[in-house]
Amino acid sequence: MHKWSRYSITSDTIGAYEEIFEDLFIFDAHAHIGVDKDGSRMSVGALIEAMKESHVIRAIIFPLNDPVHYKDFTKPNNRVFTAHKKYPKNLIPFFRLNPNFSWEDEFERCMNLGFMGIKLH
Protein backbone atom coordinates (compact mmCIF):
# COMPACT_ATOMS: atom_id res chain seq x y z
CA MET A 1 0.00 0.00 0.00
CA HIS A 2 1.32 3.42 -0.97
CA LYS A 3 1.84 5.75 1.98
CA TRP A 4 -0.52 8.33 0.39
CA SER A 5 -3.38 5.90 -0.24
CA ARG A 6 -4.92 6.72 3.12
CA TYR A 7 -5.66 10.18 1.64
CA SER A 8 -7.38 8.87 -1.47
CA ILE A 9 -10.91 9.95 -2.22
CA THR A 10 -13.24 7.00 -2.72
CA SER A 11 -16.96 6.53 -2.44
CA ASP A 12 -16.32 5.60 1.21
CA THR A 13 -14.37 8.77 1.99
CA ILE A 14 -16.12 11.39 -0.16
CA GLY A 15 -18.24 12.53 2.78
CA ALA A 16 -15.15 13.36 4.84
CA TYR A 17 -13.64 15.21 1.88
CA GLU A 18 -16.78 17.30 1.42
CA GLU A 19 -16.90 18.11 5.14
CA ILE A 20 -13.23 19.13 5.29
CA PHE A 21 -13.47 21.40 2.24
CA GLU A 22 -17.02 22.75 2.62
CA ASP A 23 -15.90 26.13 4.02
CA LEU A 24 -12.85 26.67 1.80
CA PHE A 25 -12.67 29.08 -1.10
CA ILE A 26 -10.86 27.65 -4.10
CA PHE A 27 -9.01 30.03 -6.43
CA ASP A 28 -7.31 29.12 -9.71
CA ALA A 29 -4.19 31.23 -10.13
CA HIS A 30 -3.48 30.16 -13.72
CA ALA A 31 -6.30 29.81 -16.25
CA HIS A 32 -6.44 30.54 -19.98
CA ILE A 33 -9.08 31.34 -22.54
CA GLY A 34 -8.79 31.58 -26.29
CA VAL A 35 -6.75 29.61 -28.80
CA ASP A 36 -3.21 28.26 -28.44
CA LYS A 37 -0.60 27.54 -31.09
CA ASP A 38 -0.74 23.85 -30.08
CA GLY A 39 -4.43 23.74 -31.07
CA SER A 40 -5.84 23.88 -27.54
CA ARG A 41 -8.96 25.98 -27.07
CA MET A 42 -10.86 27.21 -24.03
CA SER A 43 -13.99 29.33 -24.24
CA VAL A 44 -15.10 31.46 -21.34
CA GLY A 45 -18.26 29.35 -21.09
CA ALA A 46 -16.29 26.13 -20.82
CA LEU A 47 -13.99 27.70 -18.22
CA ILE A 48 -16.92 28.90 -16.09
CA GLU A 49 -18.53 25.45 -16.32
CA ALA A 50 -15.28 23.74 -15.30
CA MET A 51 -14.93 26.17 -12.40
CA LYS A 52 -18.46 25.35 -11.21
CA GLU A 53 -17.83 21.62 -11.45
CA SER A 54 -14.61 21.99 -9.44
CA HIS A 55 -16.04 24.50 -6.95
CA VAL A 56 -13.54 27.16 -8.02
CA ILE A 57 -14.98 30.56 -7.15
CA ARG A 58 -12.40 32.82 -8.76
CA ALA A 59 -9.68 32.47 -11.41
CA ILE A 60 -6.90 34.61 -12.81
CA ILE A 61 -7.29 34.41 -16.58
CA PHE A 62 -5.10 35.42 -19.49
CA PRO A 63 -4.85 34.56 -23.18
CA LEU A 64 -3.33 31.41 -24.53
CA ASN A 65 -0.39 31.78 -26.93
CA ASP A 66 -2.56 32.70 -29.88
CA PRO A 67 -1.03 31.49 -33.19
CA VAL A 68 -2.36 34.52 -35.10
CA HIS A 69 -1.90 37.23 -32.49
CA TYR A 70 1.36 36.19 -30.83
CA LYS A 71 3.16 39.46 -31.61
CA ASP A 72 0.34 41.78 -30.60
CA PHE A 73 -2.08 40.28 -28.09
CA THR A 74 -4.68 43.07 -28.43
CA LYS A 75 -7.52 40.80 -29.64
CA PRO A 76 -6.83 37.99 -27.15
CA ASN A 77 -6.48 40.56 -24.36
CA ASN A 78 -9.84 42.07 -25.36
CA ARG A 79 -11.37 38.59 -25.15
CA VAL A 80 -10.08 38.26 -21.59
CA PHE A 81 -11.40 41.65 -20.54
CA THR A 82 -14.80 40.96 -22.10
CA ALA A 83 -14.95 37.69 -20.14
CA HIS A 84 -14.09 39.58 -16.95
CA LYS A 85 -16.88 42.10 -17.60
CA LYS A 86 -19.34 39.23 -18.05
CA TYR A 87 -18.16 37.42 -14.89
CA PRO A 88 -16.57 40.16 -12.74
CA LYS A 89 -16.90 38.23 -9.46
CA ASN A 90 -15.29 35.11 -10.92
CA LEU A 91 -12.59 36.18 -13.37
CA ILE A 92 -9.55 38.33 -12.63
CA PRO A 93 -8.14 39.67 -15.91
CA PHE A 94 -4.41 39.56 -16.67
CA PHE A 95 -3.16 40.71 -20.06
CA ARG A 96 -0.41 39.21 -22.14
CA LEU A 97 2.45 40.90 -23.94
CA ASN A 98 5.27 39.66 -26.08
CA PRO A 99 8.37 41.54 -24.86
CA ASN A 100 10.16 40.67 -28.13
CA PHE A 101 7.88 42.96 -30.13
CA SER A 102 6.50 46.47 -29.71
CA TRP A 103 4.52 46.20 -26.49
CA GLU A 104 4.39 49.70 -24.99
CA ASP A 105 1.04 50.81 -26.49
CA GLU A 106 -0.71 47.57 -25.52
CA PHE A 107 0.72 47.82 -22.00
CA GLU A 108 -0.67 51.34 -21.60
CA ARG A 109 -4.04 50.40 -23.10
CA CYS A 110 -4.51 47.40 -20.83
CA MET A 111 -3.48 49.31 -17.72
CA ASN A 112 -6.02 52.02 -18.57
CA LEU A 113 -8.77 49.43 -19.14
CA GLY A 114 -8.32 48.04 -15.63
CA PHE A 115 -6.52 44.74 -16.08
CA MET A 116 -5.22 43.51 -12.73
CA GLY A 117 -1.96 41.90 -13.82
CA ILE A 118 0.31 40.87 -16.65
CA LYS A 119 1.74 37.66 -18.06
CA LEU A 120 5.06 37.74 -19.87
CA HIS A 121 6.08 34.53 -21.57
mmCIF file of C-alpha atoms in Angstrom:
data_model
loop_
_atom_site.group_PDB
_atom_site.id
_atom_site.type_symbol
_atom_site.label_atom_id
_atom_site.label_comp_id
_atom_site.label_asym_id
_atom_site.label_seq_id
_atom_site.Cartn_x
_atom_site.Cartn_y
_atom_site.Cartn_z
ATOM 1 C CA MET A 1 0.000 0.000 0.000
ATOM 2 C CA HIS A 2 1.316 3.422 -0.967
ATOM 3 C CA LYS A 3 1.837 5.753 1.983
ATOM 4 C CA TRP A 4 -0.518 8.331 0.391
ATOM 5 C CA SER A 5 -3.381 5.896 -0.241
ATOM 6 C CA ARG A 6 -4.923 6.724 3.122
ATOM 7 C CA TYR A 7 -5.655 10.176 1.642
ATOM 8 C CA SER A 8 -7.382 8.867 -1.470
ATOM 9 C CA ILE A 9 -10.906 9.949 -2.217
ATOM 10 C CA THR A 10 -13.235 6.998 -2.716
ATOM 11 C CA SER A 11 -16.965 6.525 -2.439
ATOM 12 C CA ASP A 12 -16.321 5.600 1.209
ATOM 13 C CA THR A 13 -14.371 8.774 1.986
ATOM 14 C CA ILE A 14 -16.124 11.388 -0.157
ATOM 15 C CA GLY A 15 -18.242 12.532 2.782
ATOM 16 C CA ALA A 16 -15.155 13.363 4.837
ATOM 17 C CA TYR A 17 -13.643 15.207 1.877
ATOM 18 C CA GLU A 18 -16.778 17.299 1.420
ATOM 19 C CA GLU A 19 -16.898 18.107 5.143
ATOM 20 C CA ILE A 20 -13.231 19.134 5.286
ATOM 21 C CA PHE A 21 -13.469 21.397 2.243
ATOM 22 C CA GLU A 22 -17.018 22.754 2.618
ATOM 23 C CA ASP A 23 -15.899 26.128 4.022
ATOM 24 C CA LEU A 24 -12.849 26.674 1.805
ATOM 25 C CA PHE A 25 -12.666 29.082 -1.103
ATOM 26 C CA ILE A 26 -10.861 27.651 -4.096
ATOM 27 C CA PHE A 27 -9.011 30.030 -6.430
ATOM 28 C CA ASP A 28 -7.309 29.115 -9.709
ATOM 29 C CA ALA A 29 -4.186 31.225 -10.129
ATOM 30 C CA HIS A 30 -3.479 30.155 -13.724
ATOM 31 C CA ALA A 31 -6.298 29.811 -16.252
ATOM 32 C CA HIS A 32 -6.435 30.541 -19.980
ATOM 33 C CA ILE A 33 -9.083 31.342 -22.536
ATOM 34 C CA GLY A 34 -8.789 31.581 -26.292
ATOM 35 C CA VAL A 35 -6.755 29.609 -28.801
ATOM 36 C CA ASP A 36 -3.210 28.259 -28.441
ATOM 37 C CA LYS A 37 -0.597 27.538 -31.089
ATOM 38 C CA ASP A 38 -0.741 23.848 -30.078
ATOM 39 C CA GLY A 39 -4.434 23.744 -31.071
ATOM 40 C CA SER A 40 -5.838 23.884 -27.545
ATOM 41 C CA ARG A 41 -8.959 25.983 -27.069
ATOM 42 C CA MET A 42 -10.858 27.215 -24.033
ATOM 43 C CA SER A 43 -13.987 29.326 -24.237
ATOM 44 C CA VAL A 44 -15.099 31.462 -21.337
ATOM 45 C CA GLY A 45 -18.265 29.352 -21.092
ATOM 46 C CA ALA A 46 -16.288 26.131 -20.816
ATOM 47 C CA LEU A 47 -13.992 27.701 -18.225
ATOM 48 C CA ILE A 48 -16.920 28.904 -16.085
ATOM 49 C CA GLU A 49 -18.531 25.455 -16.322
ATOM 50 C CA ALA A 50 -15.279 23.736 -15.295
ATOM 51 C CA MET A 51 -14.935 26.172 -12.399
ATOM 52 C CA LYS A 52 -18.464 25.352 -11.209
ATOM 53 C CA GLU A 53 -17.833 21.617 -11.446
ATOM 54 C CA SER A 54 -14.613 21.995 -9.436
ATOM 55 C CA HIS A 55 -16.041 24.498 -6.947
ATOM 56 C CA VAL A 56 -13.536 27.161 -8.024
ATOM 57 C CA ILE A 57 -14.981 30.559 -7.149
ATOM 58 C CA ARG A 58 -12.397 32.824 -8.757
ATOM 59 C CA ALA A 59 -9.684 32.468 -11.411
ATOM 60 C CA ILE A 60 -6.903 34.615 -12.812
ATOM 61 C CA ILE A 61 -7.288 34.414 -16.585
ATOM 62 C CA PHE A 62 -5.096 35.423 -19.494
ATOM 63 C CA PRO A 63 -4.854 34.561 -23.180
ATOM 64 C CA LEU A 64 -3.333 31.407 -24.531
ATOM 65 C CA ASN A 65 -0.386 31.778 -26.927
ATOM 66 C CA ASP A 66 -2.561 32.698 -29.880
ATOM 67 C CA PRO A 67 -1.029 31.488 -33.191
ATOM 68 C CA VAL A 68 -2.355 34.516 -35.100
ATOM 69 C CA HIS A 69 -1.901 37.227 -32.485
ATOM 70 C CA TYR A 70 1.361 36.185 -30.826
ATOM 71 C CA LYS A 71 3.158 39.455 -31.609
ATOM 72 C CA ASP A 72 0.343 41.780 -30.595
ATOM 73 C CA PHE A 73 -2.081 40.276 -28.088
ATOM 74 C CA THR A 74 -4.682 43.065 -28.432
ATOM 75 C CA LYS A 75 -7.523 40.804 -29.642
ATOM 76 C CA PRO A 76 -6.829 37.992 -27.152
ATOM 77 C CA ASN A 77 -6.479 40.561 -24.356
ATOM 78 C CA ASN A 78 -9.836 42.068 -25.362
ATOM 79 C CA ARG A 79 -11.374 38.586 -25.151
ATOM 80 C CA VAL A 80 -10.079 38.260 -21.587
ATOM 81 C CA PHE A 81 -11.400 41.654 -20.540
ATOM 82 C CA THR A 82 -14.802 40.956 -22.102
ATOM 83 C CA ALA A 83 -14.947 37.689 -20.136
ATOM 84 C CA HIS A 84 -14.088 39.583 -16.955
ATOM 85 C CA LYS A 85 -16.880 42.103 -17.604
ATOM 86 C CA LYS A 86 -19.340 39.228 -18.054
ATOM 87 C CA TYR A 87 -18.161 37.419 -14.885
ATOM 88 C CA PRO A 88 -16.568 40.162 -12.736
ATOM 89 C CA LYS A 89 -16.904 38.232 -9.463
ATOM 90 C CA ASN A 90 -15.290 35.107 -10.917
ATOM 91 C CA LEU A 91 -12.592 36.183 -13.373
ATOM 92 C CA ILE A 92 -9.549 38.328 -12.628
ATOM 93 C CA PRO A 93 -8.139 39.670 -15.913
ATOM 94 C CA PHE A 94 -4.410 39.557 -16.673
ATOM 95 C CA PHE A 95 -3.163 40.711 -20.058
ATOM 96 C CA ARG A 96 -0.413 39.207 -22.135
ATOM 97 C CA LEU A 97 2.453 40.899 -23.937
ATOM 98 C CA ASN A 98 5.266 39.662 -26.080
ATOM 99 C CA PRO A 99 8.370 41.539 -24.863
ATOM 100 C CA ASN A 100 10.159 40.668 -28.130
ATOM 101 C CA PHE A 101 7.880 42.962 -30.127
ATOM 102 C CA SER A 102 6.500 46.474 -29.706
ATOM 103 C CA TRP A 103 4.516 46.202 -26.485
ATOM 104 C CA GLU A 104 4.386 49.699 -24.989
ATOM 105 C CA ASP A 105 1.043 50.809 -26.489
ATOM 106 C CA GLU A 106 -0.708 47.567 -25.515
ATOM 107 C CA PHE A 107 0.716 47.817 -22.001
ATOM 108 C CA GLU A 108 -0.669 51.337 -21.596
ATOM 109 C CA ARG A 109 -4.041 50.403 -23.097
ATOM 110 C CA CYS A 110 -4.508 47.400 -20.827
ATOM 111 C CA MET A 111 -3.477 49.313 -17.721
ATOM 112 C CA ASN A 112 -6.023 52.017 -18.567
ATOM 113 C CA LEU A 113 -8.767 49.428 -19.137
ATOM 114 C CA GLY A 114 -8.319 48.043 -15.628
ATOM 115 C CA PHE A 115 -6.524 44.745 -16.076
ATOM 116 C CA MET A 116 -5.220 43.513 -12.728
ATOM 117 C CA GLY A 117 -1.964 41.897 -13.816
ATOM 118 C CA ILE A 118 0.307 40.870 -16.652
ATOM 119 C CA LYS A 119 1.738 37.655 -18.061
ATOM 120 C CA LEU A 120 5.056 37.739 -19.869
ATOM 121 C CA HIS A 121 6.075 34.534 -21.569
#
